[in-house]
Amino acid sequence: MPRVHFNYSQIEPKVQHALYSALGQNIAVGTEEVDAGRVFVKVVSAQFNGMSAKDKQNAVWKALETLGPEAQAVSLVLAFGTDEI
Amino acid sequence: MPFRDTIEGYRRAATCRFADARELMEPPTRDDQRSDAKKRHLRGGMYLAGYTVECLLKAYLIQQMSVQTLGDAMERLDERRLKRGMQPVKNIARTAAGHQIAYLVQLTDLESKYTGYDRRLWGRVGAWTSSWRYESDTVKWETARDFLEDVEAVVNWLQAKLGA
């Protein structure tokens, strides 16, 4: 399967927007460019406190899937509650 | 047998650490009547389970780069990254970066090569940190069970990608 290349500077703001739109403004989002213009994301939010790892991942990916095919540009998301950091 | 920085060395270490982790999920034989008997080793189990994934990713990187050791894999990764104008790879053989599952998996070609790459699963396992060894709070049994199930899913998937 050929590796798809993404334009990080175009996709990164869309990723941020999708996360803030779905999860609210009281989250902290960190992003980093990885191979092929992909976006590595870290999200911290108090709303994740006490949630299972599965539920945290489901919440962030539900937000990111609003990007449609561009969600493929997100390589990995780490989601933490404020009680974990 | 002393540890060798090779595919087989990392695979053997992965098998041992996962066995250790599973053992820590079982009721203890020492002080087994203490009120915390059912959960006092859970964080230790999660901590050791994370190394299973780390070791397998390092084994996979050695295989991916068609070299003999992780040190050689880093050199070859750096050559490729330099050609693409990317930052050199962090020292994953001897420093804390080598304990970051999220960093290691993003150095591999697993996502682009295999349709079965599960980003949610890797996101959950990638939240592991070697600093869990410092944590003294107890963990819910379900949390530890879920984490070890995730690690087992990664092991089953990744072992199949590693040659015999």
XYZ file of C-alpha atoms in Angstrom:
249
model
C 0.000 0.000 0.000
C 1.649 3.311 -1.041
C 2.091 5.834 1.725
C -0.275 8.795 1.366
C 1.351 12.169 1.982
C -0.545 14.981 3.675
C 0.029 18.705 3.898
C 0.628 19.146 7.604
C 0.220 22.925 7.636
C -3.210 22.584 6.003
C -4.498 19.640 7.979
C -3.271 20.578 11.453
C -5.645 23.554 11.940
C -8.553 21.371 10.801
C -7.629 18.771 13.389
C -7.516 21.425 16.108
C -10.871 22.837 14.972
C -12.547 19.433 14.934
C -11.378 18.678 18.454
C -12.334 22.055 19.929
C -15.711 22.001 18.162
C -16.618 18.591 19.515
C -15.009 18.652 22.926
C -15.294 22.323 23.854
C -12.752 25.026 24.565
C -11.656 23.650 27.936
C -9.258 21.151 26.434
C -5.546 21.340 25.751
C -4.385 20.103 22.371
C -0.785 19.465 21.357
C 0.174 18.520 17.827
C 3.365 17.381 16.165
C 4.259 16.544 12.586
C 5.332 12.984 11.985
C 6.231 11.099 8.822
C 4.458 11.952 5.544
C 2.851 15.122 6.905
C 0.763 13.204 9.417
C -0.381 14.694 12.682
C 0.347 13.211 16.094
C -2.118 14.591 18.650
C -2.211 14.801 22.429
C -5.436 15.910 24.111
C -5.904 16.669 27.788
C -9.306 17.369 29.257
C -11.011 17.215 32.642
C -13.965 15.570 30.906
C -11.752 12.496 30.449
C -11.195 12.126 34.193
C -12.302 8.688 35.295
C -13.103 7.551 31.751
C -11.808 4.244 30.412
C -9.080 4.332 27.776
C -11.600 3.023 25.227
C -14.092 5.790 25.958
C -11.404 8.469 25.692
C -10.288 7.163 22.311
C -13.882 6.882 21.117
C -14.536 10.494 22.107
C -11.540 11.922 20.275
C -12.010 9.793 17.166
C -15.697 10.659 16.987
C -14.562 14.280 16.795
C -11.828 13.579 14.251
C -14.036 11.495 11.983
C -16.008 14.657 11.194
C -12.983 15.460 8.991
C -13.968 12.664 6.632
C -11.078 11.135 4.640
C -8.720 13.771 6.053
C -8.941 11.982 9.406
C -6.478 9.553 7.833
C -3.875 12.258 8.310
C -4.012 11.722 12.071
C -1.508 9.023 12.908
C -2.159 8.639 16.598
C -3.998 10.365 19.426
C -3.100 10.172 23.086
C -5.970 11.276 25.333
C -5.502 12.035 29.018
C -7.648 13.279 31.841
C -6.279 16.124 33.911
C -6.060 13.587 36.746
C -3.416 11.656 34.791
C -0.876 14.402 34.275
C 21.252 -15.636 28.445
C 22.527 -12.025 28.325
C 20.414 -9.542 26.404
C 21.412 -8.866 22.814
C 20.202 -5.813 20.895
C 18.675 -7.996 18.167
C 15.244 -9.066 16.939
C 15.475 -12.297 18.896
C 16.707 -10.496 22.000
C 13.748 -8.125 21.968
C 11.263 -10.898 21.151
C 12.471 -12.997 24.054
C 12.308 -10.008 26.403
C 8.766 -9.248 25.211
C 7.616 -12.789 25.962
C 9.167 -12.672 29.450
C 7.728 -9.280 30.367
C 4.226 -10.241 29.232
C 4.400 -13.437 31.296
C 5.514 -11.336 34.289
C 2.637 -8.925 33.730
C 0.056 -11.710 33.567
C 1.438 -13.211 36.752
C 0.909 -9.916 38.537
C -2.765 -9.998 37.573
C -3.172 -13.193 39.622
C -3.872 -13.297 43.368
C -0.566 -13.010 45.256
C 0.885 -15.824 47.341
C 2.573 -13.452 49.799
C 0.326 -11.596 52.287
C -2.643 -12.985 50.421
C -5.080 -12.086 53.218
C -4.256 -8.390 53.182
C -7.147 -6.175 52.119
C -5.285 -4.913 49.044
C -4.248 -8.393 47.892
C -6.391 -8.329 44.763
C -5.082 -5.060 43.409
C -1.717 -4.089 44.838
C 0.226 -5.542 41.920
C -1.981 -4.291 39.106
C 0.046 -1.175 38.348
C 3.180 -3.313 38.294
C 1.479 -5.616 35.810
C 0.534 -2.710 33.562
C 4.059 -1.318 33.850
C 5.673 -4.576 32.756
C 3.101 -5.174 30.019
C 4.094 -1.906 28.375
C 7.631 -3.172 27.918
C 6.211 -6.067 25.922
C 4.994 -3.618 23.301
C 8.180 -1.567 23.432
C 10.311 -4.658 22.835
C 8.182 -5.894 19.933
C 8.242 -2.482 18.260
C 12.028 -2.419 18.537
C 12.208 -5.920 17.064
C 9.928 -4.798 14.233
C 12.066 -1.707 13.525
C 15.178 -3.895 13.210
C 13.300 -6.139 10.769
C 11.800 -3.198 8.854
C 15.219 -1.671 8.276
C 16.742 -5.057 7.315
C 19.564 -4.780 9.826
C 20.850 -6.788 12.787
C 20.570 -4.423 15.756
C 18.483 -1.486 16.933
C 21.536 0.741 16.720
C 21.875 -0.145 13.033
C 18.147 0.456 12.528
C 18.504 3.960 13.952
C 21.353 4.728 11.577
C 19.337 3.559 8.576
C 16.240 5.440 9.722
C 18.341 8.568 10.026
C 19.683 8.167 6.493
C 16.120 7.975 5.139
C 14.885 10.866 7.251
C 17.806 13.043 6.218
C 16.913 12.494 2.568
C 13.341 13.627 3.319
C 14.549 16.694 5.236
C 13.249 15.337 8.533
C 14.685 15.593 12.023
C 17.067 12.776 12.982
C 15.526 9.996 15.007
C 15.824 10.276 18.782
C 18.149 7.784 20.442
C 15.695 4.943 21.026
C 18.352 2.443 22.079
C 19.622 4.104 25.211
C 17.365 6.974 26.282
C 13.835 7.725 27.478
C 12.638 8.127 23.885
C 13.028 4.380 23.508
C 10.345 3.910 26.145
C 7.755 5.985 24.275
C 5.445 3.566 22.515
C 3.744 6.369 20.583
C 7.103 7.561 19.262
C 8.291 4.073 18.370
C 5.148 3.043 16.511
C 5.255 6.225 14.444
C 8.771 5.333 13.325
C 7.474 2.087 11.846
C 5.678 1.504 8.552
C 2.901 -0.462 10.295
C 0.185 2.098 9.579
C 0.943 2.410 5.877
C 1.715 -1.251 5.298
C -1.156 -3.018 7.041
C -4.877 -2.303 6.821
C -5.378 -3.920 10.227
C -3.516 -1.097 11.960
C -5.910 0.050 14.691
C -5.308 3.685 15.627
C -7.591 3.545 18.654
C -5.805 0.487 19.993
C -2.398 2.102 19.465
C -3.688 5.291 21.084
C -4.654 3.338 24.192
C -1.434 1.361 24.382
C 0.601 4.449 23.455
C -0.549 6.170 26.627
C 1.692 3.777 28.562
C 4.649 5.426 30.216
C 7.673 3.975 31.959
C 7.054 6.468 34.779
C 4.183 4.219 35.932
C 6.867 2.546 38.017
C 6.726 5.524 40.363
C 2.952 5.398 40.883
C 1.768 4.140 44.251
C -1.990 4.607 43.861
C -3.894 1.403 43.234
C -5.568 0.849 39.882
C -9.030 -0.545 39.230
C -8.923 -4.193 38.246
C -10.945 -3.412 35.087
C -8.420 -0.769 34.043
C -5.522 -3.198 34.374
C -7.469 -5.985 32.656
C -8.380 -3.709 29.738
C -4.781 -2.581 29.344
C -3.434 -6.131 29.331
C -6.108 -7.141 26.813
C -4.975 -4.270 24.600
C -1.360 -5.341 24.966
C -2.318 -8.916 24.094
C -4.123 -7.667 20.971
C -0.989 -5.770 19.944
C 1.205 -8.791 20.675
C -0.967 -11.093 18.575
C -1.078 -8.628 15.696
C 2.564 -7.619 15.786
C 4.050 -11.072 16.361
C 2.477 -12.151 13.080
C 4.352 -9.344 11.293
C 7.680 -10.500 12.671
C 9.340 -13.253 10.700
C 9.836 -16.641 12.336
